[in-house]
Amino acid sequence: MFISGWKNPIITILIFSLIVLTFSACCFAGQLVVDRTEIGKDTVWQGHVLVKGDVRVKKGATLIIMPGTTVAFEKIKKFGPEKLSLDKKNHFPRAELIIRGRLLAQGLPDKVIVFTSAEKNPSVADWGAVNFIGSKDNIMEYCDISYGHTPVHCHSAQVTVTHCTFHDNGVAIGFKNIKGVELKCVVSVLYNKFWNNGGGILIGGGTSPVVSHNDIIGNKFFGIFAKKSGVCAIRFNNIVRNGKGIILYSVRDLIIRDNNIANNLDYNISLLEGQEQDVDAQGNWWGSIDPSKIRRLIRDAASDQSLGKVDFTNFVSAPVPGAGILLSD
Amino acid sequence: MKIPKIFSYTAVLLVFLGSISTSAYCCVGRILTVAIDNSVDQKVVGTVLAIFINERTGTTVDLIPCKDISSCKDMVKNGDADIFIDYIGQASLEIGDASKASSPQEIYSLVKQYFLHNYSMVWLKPFGYHGPLGTLPKPGFGQGSLAAPVTSSRVLDQFPILDRVINKLSGKLDDECLKKLVQDSKAGDNETVIKKFLRDRNLI
């Protein structure tokens, strides 16, 4: 049947078209090399993808990255000829995947998608970011992300980031709303692991994320840094052994509850100059049931009267069960 | 003391990012620069400023070298740096009327007014230690050589809480403290030493 099918011109054309279509969109074997470019139609990446400059997914187009794909970014010259945009306010010095359309990067537990540096000896910020700007319905799931500057970065964009691992980046995730873009930032950060980054999650101006069930462990400067954020919920996370657990600046409607916030090196929570509003952080585990020990790792009005107070009362007497990445996942 | 490290010191993430630059980009936020000359006290106190500002505001701070205090001042005046450390006695030499001052406080006020009027620069409160001697406007006015951070009106417009933050260091760094900080920095990692100093005084 199959052989006889080749004799049928319609089937032959169909097969030929399928092959052409497939190869125009992705790469089965070897390596797909992507120079500085714009993607204007739906595209699929799989296998090994070497990115050698900014790649912009234009509005109306979707980039799908298949499970098991490795996307490696070359360390290009800072704001050099391989960049598509020299707008330093919204872009990073080195190569980015700029999402104006949509990104679906959905790996599987046993076939994660890797975003990393292409360097033999990689270092932090070899590449810039998967930079979502004014785009929505994006998903990053089961991805391993390393050596980026701020590898998941959202300006007035909507993204779900789940079951990903971030390590050896500058700041793992950063987001804020920007003027002139109608879409508001909505980011769900769920079931991820953040370790050995400069900072974990940077919650910026006016954004209202959900940050839950993450392991935020051993990041050099901070676990979570919220500044001028909107209403946001930080619940059921393990925030431990970071330089500072949570840093807050000019934040109002923040819910910090049911987390394990313990053993951070400088402070579990530190209010920055300008955080005059009190902070409700009841119902967390602080690594101790001794209020004086808990207090020692909180910087607030008790240390500096110009700061607000952190209400850490009603703390739980043992680690919050079910916080962090659930084992059943 | 690990001098080169001080010069390359960038208070927070840029160190981690391996990217030292005075131009901010995407989500790095604003970057402040402190111009320091080659003297030991400027290197140590510049690092104190960098760590303190970073810890209390989250703002990245770069230290940039300059030839001497006059060059540092020019850098701030021209917008090439944001803060420098000056000495009241030295600065008062520019002002003819300073010799008529009857108290160290009056000299400080005269200098402050002069800089604001002529350069749009703002003298913040003195740290507490004395800078180079031999530049006193009047014998016996030991206070006249107190060191103080100086910034510009432009910078304070951009960083409205900066004066409030830096002024928290006022009087916290006297001659004895500085001497000890310099000694300890020679013996160990200066950033660790300075962070401990600030932490012990409940400043960070």
Coordinates of N, CA, C and O in Angstrom, one line a residue, chain B residues 35 66-78 84:
Chain B
A35 N 32.7 58.6 43.1 CA 34.0 58.8 42.6 C 35.0 58.9 43.8 O 34.7 59.6 44.8
C66 N 39.2 58.4 40.5 CA 39.6 59.7 39.9 C 41.0 60.1 40.4 O 41.4 59.6 41.5
K67 N 41.6 61.1 39.8 CA 43.0 61.4 40.1 C 43.1 62.0 41.5 O 44.0 61.7 42.3
D68 N 42.3 63.0 41.8 CA 42.3 63.7 43.1 C 40.9 64.2 43.4 O 40.0 64.1 42.6
I69 N 40.8 64.9 44.5 CA 39.5 65.4 44.9 C 38.9 66.4 43.9 O 37.7 66.3 43.6
S70 N 39.7 67.2 43.4 CA 39.3 68.2 42.4 C 38.6 67.5 41.2 O 37.6 67.9 40.7
S71 N 39.3 66.4 40.8 CA 38.8 65.6 39.6 C 37.5 65.0 40.0 O 36.5 64.9 39.2
C72 N 37.4 64.4 41.2 CA 36.2 63.8 41.7 C 35.0 64.8 41.6 O 33.9 64.5 41.2
K73 N 35.3 66.0 42.1 CA 34.3 67.1 42.1 C 33.8 67.4 40.7 O 32.6 67.5 40.5
D74 N 34.8 67.5 39.8 CA 34.4 67.8 38.4 C 33.5 66.7 37.8 O 32.6 66.9 37.1
M75 N 33.9 65.4 38.2 CA 33.0 64.3 37.7 C 31.6 64.5 38.1 O 30.7 64.2 37.4
V76 N 31.4 64.8 39.4 CA 30.0 65.0 39.9 C 29.4 66.2 39.3 O 28.2 66.1 38.9
K77 N 30.2 67.2 39.2 CA 29.7 68.5 38.6 C 29.2 68.2 37.1 O 28.2 68.7 36.7
N78 N 30.0 67.4 36.4 CA 29.6 67.2 35.0 C 28.7 66.0 34.8 O 28.3 65.7 33.7
F84 N 30.8 62.2 45.7 CA 32.2 62.1 46.0 C 32.4 62.5 47.5 O 31.4 62.9 48.1

